[in-house]
């Protein structure tokens, strides 16, 4: 039974009956007098139509600082060359296709118009293409594209980028050769995901520039994967910023307030310097909003350190020095506003007015006495509230702008 099945499969399976001599003769007949410098097309009044497709394999790198985009993929060009058509019956009956080297036949001389470094055409002399008996030629050259692409880092690290790769054929106008994309987007079936960038959409189109050359454009839209930056960049910056306002909670009697404030400011400055190195370098109009936030954090930190030093000077001021009346009124007003919410309602009993004792006048007079320590404590509370609001507004404005984007 098994031998019968194998025999049936052998009979039904297609076999090639042409010989190497016949294929050699085919190559000799096709390329005798063939001029690869002349483009195909029997009717010279019509342009040669070339079907184009792009297979994207991976996004190798996108360097924002240098503006370099590296993509690994392969093009697929299909056209008809009537000089390469043959009758299969003259060559064994089933010789319908053959492989030839790239240097043997005419191929479109396609170059990268916005290349990053060296401009060179696609393919190489060692590559082969497929020729069919109807004259159809299929050429699939692999390519490592290194193209220039200016990055917009305004919303870094929550930014998205759009890069356009441009190809054209020098010496051929649209009236000579016409590229026709077989699909409106790149083929991503073999695409390997990038760890830093996510391809959101692609497009494949043609465009005639001002010099009447037809350009083949590959547009890539990418979104940065920002989860790493949230954990390693945004949250540490916010935590380091809010650590500075803790200087106003530290008791003045500890004697460590100024040292703590200066130490935290230096730590924030060093941390922000390290962060600054990871930010892409860019000038107007695409300066990163995060760079502005870091500048505001440094300014707020310097103001916190200055006010902490000023508060310590006020707290340790000589008690024999009188507190100006205007400062006393400000302290009393701040005390009233800070404690009005904590005060509980009181029940007022209507009684016959009596003359208050002398001790009550003395207590009221003692309550009116405000020392420099009281001024320093109220100053610390006001600074704590003010700088907390500043840091909250700074972070909320950045998040709101990014969310709107």
Short mmCIF file of C-alpha atoms in Angstrom, two decimals:
data_model
loop_
_atom_site.label_atom_id
_atom_site.label_comp_id
_atom_site.label_asym_id
_atom_site.label_seq_id
_atom_site.Cartn_x
_atom_site.Cartn_y
_atom_site.Cartn_z
CA UNK A 1 0.00 0.00 0.00
CA UNK A 2 2.78 2.42 0.92
CA UNK A 3 4.68 1.71 -2.30
CA UNK A 4 1.53 2.40 -4.33
CA UNK A 5 1.08 5.80 -2.64
CA UNK A 6 4.70 6.75 -3.28
CA UNK A 7 4.35 5.71 -6.93
CA UNK A 8 1.17 7.80 -7.28
CA UNK A 9 2.86 10.87 -5.75
CA UNK A 10 5.83 10.43 -8.09
CA UNK A 11 3.55 10.31 -11.12
CA UNK A 12 1.47 13.31 -10.04
CA UNK A 13 4.41 15.50 -8.94
CA UNK A 14 5.66 17.99 -11.58
CA UNK A 15 9.07 17.31 -13.05
CA UNK A 16 11.38 19.49 -15.08
CA UNK A 17 12.24 18.02 -18.44
CA UNK A 18 14.43 20.77 -19.85
CA UNK A 19 18.19 20.33 -19.71
CA UNK A 20 21.05 22.59 -18.82
CA UNK A 21 22.00 22.71 -22.47
CA UNK A 22 18.57 24.09 -23.36
CA UNK A 23 18.78 26.75 -20.63
CA UNK A 24 22.28 27.65 -21.79
CA UNK A 25 21.00 28.00 -25.34
CA UNK A 26 18.17 30.18 -24.05
CA UNK A 27 20.62 32.57 -22.37
CA UNK A 28 22.72 32.68 -25.51
CA UNK A 29 19.71 33.49 -27.68
CA UNK A 30 18.32 36.12 -25.30
CA UNK A 31 21.49 38.09 -24.68
CA UNK A 32 23.01 38.01 -28.15
CA UNK A 33 22.81 41.63 -29.21
CA UNK A 34 21.02 42.63 -26.01
CA UNK A 35 21.82 46.22 -24.89
CA UNK A 36 21.31 46.58 -21.17
CA UNK A 37 21.87 50.35 -21.33
CA UNK A 38 18.60 50.81 -23.28
CA UNK A 39 15.40 50.73 -21.30
CA UNK A 40 12.74 48.15 -22.29
CA UNK A 41 9.62 49.06 -24.22
CA UNK A 42 8.72 48.41 -27.83
CA UNK A 43 6.57 51.56 -28.05
CA UNK A 44 8.95 54.40 -27.14
CA UNK A 45 6.10 56.91 -26.96
CA UNK A 46 4.81 55.23 -23.80
CA UNK A 47 6.65 55.07 -20.47
CA UNK A 48 7.81 51.78 -19.06
CA UNK A 49 5.51 50.83 -16.18
CA UNK A 50 7.33 49.37 -13.16
CA UNK A 51 5.34 47.84 -10.32
CA UNK A 52 6.91 48.63 -6.93
CA UNK A 53 6.49 47.13 -3.49
CA UNK A 54 8.53 47.53 -0.32
CA UNK A 55 9.05 44.76 2.24
CA UNK A 56 10.12 46.15 5.61
CA UNK A 57 12.18 43.80 7.80
CA UNK A 58 13.21 45.93 10.76
CA UNK A 59 13.79 49.45 12.00
CA UNK A 60 17.47 49.28 12.85
CA UNK A 61 17.98 52.71 14.39
CA UNK A 62 16.60 56.21 14.59
CA UNK A 63 19.17 58.69 15.92
CA UNK A 64 17.46 61.97 16.84
CA UNK A 65 20.70 63.86 17.45
CA UNK A 66 22.19 63.03 14.04
CA UNK A 67 18.87 62.86 12.22
CA UNK A 68 19.64 59.40 10.81
CA UNK A 69 17.08 56.71 10.05
CA UNK A 70 18.29 53.15 9.39
CA UNK A 71 15.83 50.64 7.92
CA UNK A 72 16.41 47.08 6.70
CA UNK A 73 14.10 45.83 3.98
CA UNK A 74 13.76 44.83 0.34
CA UNK A 75 12.21 46.33 -2.77
CA UNK A 76 10.24 44.36 -5.34
CA UNK A 77 10.31 45.73 -8.89
CA UNK A 78 8.36 44.03 -11.67
CA UNK A 79 8.36 45.17 -15.32
CA UNK A 80 8.10 43.71 -18.80
CA UNK A 81 11.05 43.53 -21.19
CA UNK A 82 9.81 42.27 -24.58
CA UNK A 83 13.39 41.46 -25.60
CA UNK A 84 13.49 38.70 -22.96
CA UNK A 85 10.36 36.82 -24.12
CA UNK A 86 10.72 33.31 -25.61
CA UNK A 87 8.67 30.37 -26.73
CA UNK A 88 8.90 27.64 -24.12
CA UNK A 89 8.21 24.94 -26.70
CA UNK A 90 11.57 25.71 -28.30
CA UNK A 91 13.38 24.91 -25.05
CA UNK A 92 11.97 21.64 -23.72
CA UNK A 93 8.36 22.72 -23.36
CA UNK A 94 8.48 23.69 -19.70
CA UNK A 95 11.30 26.23 -19.46
CA UNK A 96 9.07 29.09 -18.36
CA UNK A 97 11.50 31.01 -16.12
CA UNK A 98 15.20 31.43 -15.49
CA UNK A 99 17.59 33.39 -13.27
CA UNK A 100 20.09 35.92 -14.61
CA UNK A 101 22.64 38.18 -12.96
CA UNK A 102 21.79 41.81 -12.38
CA UNK A 103 24.63 43.05 -14.60
CA UNK A 104 23.25 41.05 -17.53
CA UNK A 105 19.95 42.87 -18.05
CA UNK A 106 18.55 46.38 -17.75
CA UNK A 107 17.46 47.27 -14.22
CA UNK A 108 16.13 50.59 -12.91
CA UNK A 109 18.98 52.70 -11.54
CA UNK A 110 17.23 53.77 -8.33
CA UNK A 111 19.14 55.88 -5.76
CA UNK A 112 18.25 57.36 -2.39
CA UNK A 113 17.69 61.08 -2.83
CA UNK A 114 17.90 61.98 0.89
CA UNK A 115 20.60 59.51 1.89
CA UNK A 116 22.58 60.16 5.05
CA UNK A 117 26.09 59.54 3.73
CA UNK A 118 27.00 57.80 0.45
CA UNK A 119 24.58 57.82 -2.48
CA UNK A 120 24.61 54.51 -4.36
CA UNK A 121 22.10 52.59 -6.51
CA UNK A 122 20.15 49.57 -5.36
CA UNK A 123 21.43 46.04 -5.79
CA UNK A 124 24.86 44.67 -6.71
CA UNK A 125 26.50 42.68 -9.47
CA UNK A 126 26.22 39.44 -7.49
CA UNK A 127 22.41 39.61 -7.21
CA UNK A 128 20.12 37.65 -9.52
CA UNK A 129 16.67 38.38 -10.86
CA UNK A 130 13.91 36.22 -12.26
CA UNK A 131 12.91 36.35 -15.92
CA UNK A 132 9.72 34.68 -17.21
CA UNK A 133 8.96 33.51 -20.74
CA UNK A 134 6.46 36.32 -21.26
CA UNK A 135 9.20 38.91 -20.77
CA UNK A 136 8.27 39.73 -17.17
CA UNK A 137 11.25 40.57 -14.95
CA UNK A 138 11.08 40.38 -11.13
CA UNK A 139 13.89 42.05 -9.19
CA UNK A 140 13.94 41.93 -5.36
CA UNK A 141 17.09 43.69 -4.11
CA UNK A 142 17.64 43.78 -0.32
CA UNK A 143 18.64 47.16 1.06
CA UNK A 144 19.98 48.83 4.18
CA UNK A 145 18.51 52.33 4.02
CA UNK A 146 20.33 55.11 5.85
CA UNK A 147 18.30 58.21 5.24
CA UNK A 148 18.25 61.66 6.80
CA UNK A 149 15.23 62.57 8.92
CA UNK A 150 14.94 65.63 11.15
CA UNK A 151 13.37 64.78 14.50
CA UNK A 152 10.71 66.87 16.20
CA UNK A 153 11.46 66.43 19.93
CA UNK A 154 8.94 68.96 21.26
CA UNK A 155 7.00 66.32 23.20
CA UNK A 156 9.96 64.08 24.07
CA UNK A 157 9.72 61.39 25.47
CA UNK A 158 6.09 61.11 24.35
CA UNK A 159 6.85 62.16 20.80
CA UNK A 160 5.98 60.68 17.43
CA UNK A 161 8.08 61.05 14.30
CA UNK A 162 7.32 61.04 10.59
CA UNK A 163 10.16 60.17 8.22
CA UNK A 164 10.03 60.13 4.42
CA UNK A 165 12.52 58.07 2.37
CA UNK A 166 12.86 59.38 -1.19
CA UNK A 167 14.10 57.42 -4.24
CA UNK A 168 14.36 58.46 -7.88
CA UNK A 169 15.98 57.41 -11.18
CA UNK A 170 18.61 59.86 -12.52
CA UNK A 171 18.34 60.42 -16.26
CA UNK A 172 14.75 59.16 -16.60
CA UNK A 173 11.66 61.35 -16.55
CA UNK A 174 8.12 60.23 -15.90
CA UNK A 175 7.58 60.07 -19.68
CA UNK A 176 10.30 57.38 -19.79
CA UNK A 177 9.71 55.32 -16.65
CA UNK A 178 6.62 55.34 -14.46
CA UNK A 179 6.66 53.78 -10.97
CA UNK A 180 3.36 52.23 -9.99
CA UNK A 181 3.08 51.06 -6.34
CA UNK A 182 1.22 47.76 -6.13
CA UNK A 183 -0.10 48.77 -2.70
CA UNK A 184 -0.48 52.01 -0.78
CA UNK A 185 1.56 50.88 2.22
CA UNK A 186 4.69 48.88 3.00
CA UNK A 187 4.52 45.14 3.56
CA UNK A 188 5.01 44.48 7.30
CA UNK A 189 4.39 40.74 7.37
CA UNK A 190 8.08 40.02 8.06
CA UNK A 191 8.61 43.10 10.26
CA UNK A 192 10.44 42.62 13.58
CA UNK A 193 9.31 44.97 16.35
CA UNK A 194 11.73 47.63 17.55
CA UNK A 195 12.32 48.02 21.30
CA UNK A 196 12.22 51.81 21.23
CA UNK A 197 9.89 52.74 18.36
CA UNK A 198 6.52 51.43 17.25
CA UNK A 199 5.54 51.73 13.59
CA UNK A 200 2.02 53.17 13.62
CA UNK A 201 1.50 53.52 9.86
CA UNK A 202 3.32 53.43 6.53
CA UNK A 203 2.61 54.66 3.03
CA UNK A 204 4.11 54.05 -0.41
CA UNK A 205 3.47 56.70 -3.06
CA UNK A 206 4.97 58.54 -6.02
CA UNK A 207 5.51 62.25 -6.57
CA UNK A 208 6.79 64.38 -9.45
CA UNK A 209 9.17 67.06 -8.18
CA UNK A 210 9.87 70.47 -9.65
CA UNK A 211 12.57 69.01 -11.93
CA UNK A 212 10.02 66.60 -13.48
CA UNK A 213 11.67 63.55 -11.93
CA UNK A 214 9.33 61.02 -10.44
CA UNK A 215 10.11 60.21 -6.80
CA UNK A 216 9.21 57.05 -4.97
CA UNK A 217 8.41 57.98 -1.37
CA UNK A 218 8.20 55.68 1.65
CA UNK A 219 6.64 57.39 4.65
CA UNK A 220 7.03 55.92 8.13
CA UNK A 221 5.12 57.18 11.16
CA UNK A 222 6.63 56.09 14.46
CA UNK A 223 5.59 56.41 18.09
CA UNK A 224 8.17 56.26 20.88
CA UNK A 225 7.65 53.58 23.52
CA UNK A 226 7.64 55.81 26.62
CA UNK A 227 7.16 53.33 29.47
CA UNK A 228 10.88 53.23 30.24
CA UNK A 229 11.11 57.02 30.26
CA UNK A 230 8.21 57.33 32.70
CA UNK A 231 9.90 55.04 35.23
CA UNK A 232 13.49 56.20 34.68
CA UNK A 233 13.07 59.86 33.77
CA UNK A 234 9.77 61.57 34.58
CA UNK A 235 9.08 60.11 38.04
CA UNK A 236 12.63 60.66 39.41
CA UNK A 237 12.56 64.28 38.22
CA UNK A 238 9.24 64.92 39.98
CA UNK A 239 10.33 63.19 43.19
CA UNK A 240 13.62 65.08 43.33
CA UNK A 241 11.76 68.34 42.82
CA UNK A 242 9.28 67.75 45.64
CA UNK A 243 12.09 66.64 47.96
CA UNK A 244 13.37 70.21 48.02
CA UNK A 245 10.25 71.64 49.68
CA UNK A 246 10.78 69.33 52.66
CA UNK A 247 13.31 71.88 53.91
CA UNK A 248 10.39 73.99 55.17
CA UNK A 249 9.11 71.05 57.23
CA UNK A 250 12.50 70.44 58.89
CA UNK A 251 12.60 72.11 62.36
CA UNK A 252 14.76 75.20 62.55
CA UNK A 253 16.23 74.07 65.86
CA UNK A 254 17.94 71.12 64.13
CA UNK A 255 20.43 73.48 62.49
CA UNK A 256 20.49 71.36 59.30
CA UNK A 257 18.06 73.27 57.12
CA UNK A 258 20.55 75.22 55.05
CA UNK A 259 22.84 72.22 54.66
CA UNK A 260 19.89 70.01 53.64
CA UNK A 261 18.64 72.58 51.12
CA UNK A 262 22.05 73.05 49.49
CA UNK A 263 22.70 69.29 49.38
CA UNK A 264 19.36 68.55 47.71
CA UNK A 265 19.89 71.38 45.22
CA UNK A 266 23.28 69.96 44.25
CA UNK A 267 21.78 66.48 43.94
CA UNK A 268 19.01 67.82 41.70
CA UNK A 269 21.55 69.72 39.58
CA UNK A 270 23.72 66.61 39.13
CA UNK A 271 20.68 64.47 38.35
CA UNK A 272 19.35 66.96 35.83
CA UNK A 273 22.79 67.16 34.20
CA UNK A 274 22.72 63.41 33.68
CA UNK A 275 19.18 63.63 32.31
CA UNK A 276 20.16 66.48 30.00
CA UNK A 277 22.71 64.25 28.28
CA UNK A 278 19.95 61.84 27.27
CA UNK A 279 17.82 64.58 25.73
CA UNK A 280 18.20 65.04 21.98
CA UNK A 281 19.94 68.25 20.96
CA UNK A 282 17.59 70.53 19.06
CA UNK A 283 16.93 74.23 18.67
CA UNK A 284 13.89 76.21 17.66
CA UNK A 285 11.21 75.45 16.76
CA UNK A 286 11.41 71.92 18.23
CA UNK A 287 12.92 72.47 21.66
CA UNK A 288 11.82 69.75 24.06
CA UNK A 289 9.21 70.83 26.60
CA UNK A 290 11.02 68.63 29.11
CA UNK A 291 14.09 70.87 28.75
CA UNK A 292 11.99 73.88 29.74
CA UNK A 293 10.63 71.93 32.71
CA UNK A 294 14.15 71.09 33.87
CA UNK A 295 15.06 74.77 33.64
CA UNK A 296 12.05 75.71 35.77
CA UNK A 297 12.97 73.02 38.30
CA UNK A 298 16.47 74.48 38.63
CA UNK A 299 15.08 78.01 39.08
CA UNK A 300 12.56 76.84 41.68
CA UNK A 301 15.28 74.89 43.49
CA UNK A 302 17.50 77.98 43.62
CA UNK A 303 14.60 80.02 44.98
CA UNK A 304 13.85 77.37 47.62
CA UNK A 305 17.46 77.40 48.78
CA UNK A 306 17.49 81.21 48.91
CA UNK A 307 14.24 81.40 50.88
CA UNK A 308 15.45 78.68 53.27
CA UNK A 309 18.56 80.73 54.01
CA UNK A 310 16.44 83.86 54.41
CA UNK A 311 14.03 82.03 56.73
CA UNK A 312 16.91 80.85 58.93
CA UNK A 313 18.23 84.41 59.12
CA UNK A 314 14.80 85.65 60.19
CA UNK A 315 14.34 82.89 62.75
CA UNK A 316 17.71 83.52 64.40
CA UNK A 317 17.42 87.29 64.34
CA UNK A 318 18.17 89.05 67.62
CA UNK A 319 15.05 89.09 69.78
CA UNK A 320 15.90 92.56 71.09
CA UNK A 321 15.22 93.96 67.63
CA UNK A 322 11.67 95.15 67.30
CA UNK A 323 9.47 93.62 64.63
CA UNK A 324 8.03 96.32 62.34
CA UNK A 325 4.31 96.91 62.63
CA UNK A 326 3.68 96.03 58.98
CA UNK A 327 5.36 92.64 59.43
CA UNK A 328 3.31 92.06 62.61
CA UNK A 329 0.10 92.74 60.71
CA UNK A 330 1.16 90.38 57.93
CA UNK A 331 1.95 87.65 60.45
CA UNK A 332 -1.37 88.15 62.21
CA UNK A 333 -3.22 88.02 58.89
CA UNK A 334 -1.41 84.83 57.84
CA UNK A 335 -2.09 83.26 61.23
CA UNK A 336 -5.74 84.07 60.91
CA UNK A 337 -6.02 82.60 57.41
CA UNK A 338 -4.06 79.49 58.32
CA UNK A 339 -6.06 78.80 61.45
CA UNK A 340 -9.54 79.95 60.42
CA UNK A 341 -10.45 76.53 59.06
CA UNK A 342 -9.36 74.79 62.26
CA UNK A 343 -11.34 77.08 64.55
CA UNK A 344 -14.60 75.62 65.81
CA UNK A 345 -17.76 77.67 66.10
CA UNK A 346 -18.40 79.19 69.51
CA UNK A 347 -21.69 79.76 71.27
CA UNK A 348 -22.05 83.35 72.37
CA UNK A 349 -24.04 83.97 75.50
CA UNK A 350 -25.58 87.35 76.00
CA UNK A 351 -24.75 88.57 79.46
CA UNK A 352 -24.64 91.82 81.25
CA UNK A 353 -21.46 93.62 80.34
CA UNK A 354 -18.99 93.51 83.12
CA UNK A 355 -15.70 95.19 83.50
CA UNK A 356 -12.92 92.78 82.41
CA UNK A 357 -10.29 92.09 84.99
CA UNK A 358 -6.83 93.57 84.70
CA UNK A 359 -5.30 90.15 83.98
CA UNK A 360 -7.26 89.93 80.71
CA UNK A 361 -5.66 93.16 79.47
CA UNK A 362 -2.25 91.78 80.30
CA UNK A 363 -2.95 88.53 78.41
CA UNK A 364 -4.12 90.44 75.34
CA UNK A 365 -1.02 92.57 75.45
CA UNK A 366 1.15 89.47 75.64
CA UNK A 367 -0.70 87.97 72.65
CA UNK A 368 0.15 91.05 70.61
CA UNK A 369 3.83 90.42 71.11
CA UNK A 370 5.22 88.77 67.94
CA UNK A 371 8.85 87.66 67.93
CA UNK A 372 11.17 87.05 65.00
CA UNK A 373 10.78 83.32 65.60
CA UNK A 374 7.05 83.68 64.99
CA UNK A 375 7.82 85.57 61.81
CA UNK A 376 10.19 82.80 60.70
CA UNK A 377 7.60 80.07 61.35
CA UNK A 378 4.90 81.88 59.38
CA UNK A 379 7.41 82.56 56.60
CA UNK A 380 8.21 78.84 56.36
CA UNK A 381 4.53 77.91 56.11
CA UNK A 382 3.90 80.45 53.38
CA UNK A 383 6.96 79.26 51.43
CA UNK A 384 5.86 75.64 51.79
CA UNK A 385 2.46 76.41 50.30
CA UNK A 386 3.84 78.68 47.55
CA UNK A 387 6.56 76.36 46.25
CA UNK A 388 4.29 73.32 46.45
CA UNK A 389 1.86 75.12 44.16
CA UNK A 390 4.71 76.13 41.84
CA UNK A 391 5.91 72.55 41.45
CA UNK A 392 2.38 71.23 41.00
CA UNK A 393 1.62 73.81 38.31
CA UNK A 394 4.94 73.10 36.58
CA UNK A 395 4.24 69.38 36.36
CA UNK A 396 0.53 69.73 35.57
CA UNK A 397 1.17 72.16 32.72
CA UNK A 398 3.68 69.76 31.13
CA UNK A 399 1.30 66.80 31.45
CA UNK A 400 -1.62 68.85 30.08
CA UNK A 401 0.33 69.94 26.99
CA UNK A 402 1.47 66.38 26.32
CA UNK A 403 -2.08 65.07 26.81
CA UNK A 404 -3.49 67.62 24.36
CA UNK A 405 -0.89 66.52 21.82
#
